[in-house]
Protein backbone atom coordinates (compact mmCIF):
# COMPACT_ATOMS: atom_id res chain seq x y z
CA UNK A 1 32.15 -8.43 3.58
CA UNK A 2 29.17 -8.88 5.97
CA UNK A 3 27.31 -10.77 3.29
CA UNK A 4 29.78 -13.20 3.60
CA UNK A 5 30.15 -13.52 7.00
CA UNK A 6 26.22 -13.87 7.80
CA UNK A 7 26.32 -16.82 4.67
CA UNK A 8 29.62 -18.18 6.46
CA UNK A 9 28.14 -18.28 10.18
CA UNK A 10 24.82 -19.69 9.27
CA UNK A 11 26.96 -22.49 6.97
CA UNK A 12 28.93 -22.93 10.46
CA UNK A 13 25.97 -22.83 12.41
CA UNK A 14 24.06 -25.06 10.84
CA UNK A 15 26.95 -27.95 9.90
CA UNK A 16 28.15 -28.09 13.49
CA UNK A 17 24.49 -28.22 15.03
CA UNK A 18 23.84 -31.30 12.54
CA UNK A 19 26.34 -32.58 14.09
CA UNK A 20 26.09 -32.49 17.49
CA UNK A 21 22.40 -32.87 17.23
CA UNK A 22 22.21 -36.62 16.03
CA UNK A 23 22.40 -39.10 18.85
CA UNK A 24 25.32 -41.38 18.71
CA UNK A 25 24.69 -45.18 17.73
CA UNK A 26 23.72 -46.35 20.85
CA UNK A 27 21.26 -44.03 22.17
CA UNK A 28 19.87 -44.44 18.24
CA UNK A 29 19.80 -48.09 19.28
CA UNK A 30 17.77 -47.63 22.61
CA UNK A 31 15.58 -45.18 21.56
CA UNK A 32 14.58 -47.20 18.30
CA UNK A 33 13.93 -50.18 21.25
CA UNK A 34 12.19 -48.21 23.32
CA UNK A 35 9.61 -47.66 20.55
CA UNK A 36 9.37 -51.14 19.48
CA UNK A 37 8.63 -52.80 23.12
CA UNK A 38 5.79 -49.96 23.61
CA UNK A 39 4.56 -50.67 20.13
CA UNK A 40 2.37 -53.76 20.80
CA UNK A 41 1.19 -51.85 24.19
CA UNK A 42 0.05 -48.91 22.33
CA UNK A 43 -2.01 -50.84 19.50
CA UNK A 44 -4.22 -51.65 22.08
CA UNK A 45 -4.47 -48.70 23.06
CA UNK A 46 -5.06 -45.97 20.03
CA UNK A 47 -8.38 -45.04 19.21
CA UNK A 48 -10.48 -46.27 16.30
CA UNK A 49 -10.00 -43.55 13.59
CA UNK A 50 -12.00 -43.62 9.97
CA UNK A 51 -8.89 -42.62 8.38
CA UNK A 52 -7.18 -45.70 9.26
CA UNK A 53 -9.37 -48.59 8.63
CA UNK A 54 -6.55 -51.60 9.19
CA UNK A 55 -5.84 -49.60 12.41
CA UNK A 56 -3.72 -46.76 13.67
CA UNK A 57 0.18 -47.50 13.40
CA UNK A 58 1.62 -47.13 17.10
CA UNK A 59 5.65 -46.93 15.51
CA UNK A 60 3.90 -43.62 13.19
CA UNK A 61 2.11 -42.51 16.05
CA UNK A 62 5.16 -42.61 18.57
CA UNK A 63 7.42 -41.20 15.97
CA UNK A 64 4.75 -38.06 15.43
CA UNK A 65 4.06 -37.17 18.65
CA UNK A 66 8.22 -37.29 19.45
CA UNK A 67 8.31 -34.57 16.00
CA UNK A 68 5.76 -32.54 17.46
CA UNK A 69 7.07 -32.64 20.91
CA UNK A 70 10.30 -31.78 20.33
CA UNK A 71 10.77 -29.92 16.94
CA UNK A 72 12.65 -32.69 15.80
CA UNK A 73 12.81 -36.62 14.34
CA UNK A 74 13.97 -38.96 17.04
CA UNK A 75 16.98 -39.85 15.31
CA UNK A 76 18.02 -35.63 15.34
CA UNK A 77 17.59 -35.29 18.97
CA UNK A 78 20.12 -34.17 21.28
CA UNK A 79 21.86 -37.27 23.78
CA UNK A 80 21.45 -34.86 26.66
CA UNK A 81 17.10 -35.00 26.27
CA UNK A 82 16.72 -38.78 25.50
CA UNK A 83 15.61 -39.01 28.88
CA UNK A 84 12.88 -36.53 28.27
CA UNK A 85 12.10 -38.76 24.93
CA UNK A 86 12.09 -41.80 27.04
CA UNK A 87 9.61 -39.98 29.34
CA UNK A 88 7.32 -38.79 26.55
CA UNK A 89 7.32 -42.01 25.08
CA UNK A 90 5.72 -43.69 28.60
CA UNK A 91 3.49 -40.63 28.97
CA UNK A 92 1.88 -41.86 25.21
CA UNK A 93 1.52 -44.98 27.27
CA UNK A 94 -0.72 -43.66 29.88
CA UNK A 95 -2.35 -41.46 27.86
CA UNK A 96 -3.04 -42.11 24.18
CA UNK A 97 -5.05 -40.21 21.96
């Protein structure tokens, strides 16, 4: 019986924090904008790197840092922390590496 409850919580656990984890549309939407308008800044910006000879992608680079940031893609984040996202995102900005 408490095999099946552990399997049964975790099942619940994890279905219901996919769900409430994903942003809704429109945050999606603003985030995804967000990215784009700091893309051309951040071109400029990035570093020369041997492994990228064409140059360093600013969309892969935003996208990364937000994953290692936060544990998480951008599209899986919480509504309550895109402020914190939108934050990070100008921080890159300031200071790329």
């Amino acid at each position: 019986m408490w095999n099946w409850f552990c399997n049964y919580k975790a099942f619940i656990g994890f279905f219901f924090s996919w769900w409430l984890i994903s942003l809704n549309e429109l945050n999606r939407k603003k985030l995804w904008e967000k990215i784009l308008s700091n893309d051309d800044k951040l071109h400029s910006l990035l570093k020369a790197s041997r492994y990228h000879p064409n140059g360093r992608n600013a969309y892969a680079h935003i996208a990364l840092s937000i994953k290692e940031k936060f544990g998480q893609s951008y599209k899986d984040i919480f509504d309550d922390k895109i402020d914190e996202v939108i934050l990070h995102i100008e921080y890159l900005l300031k200071i790329p590496s």
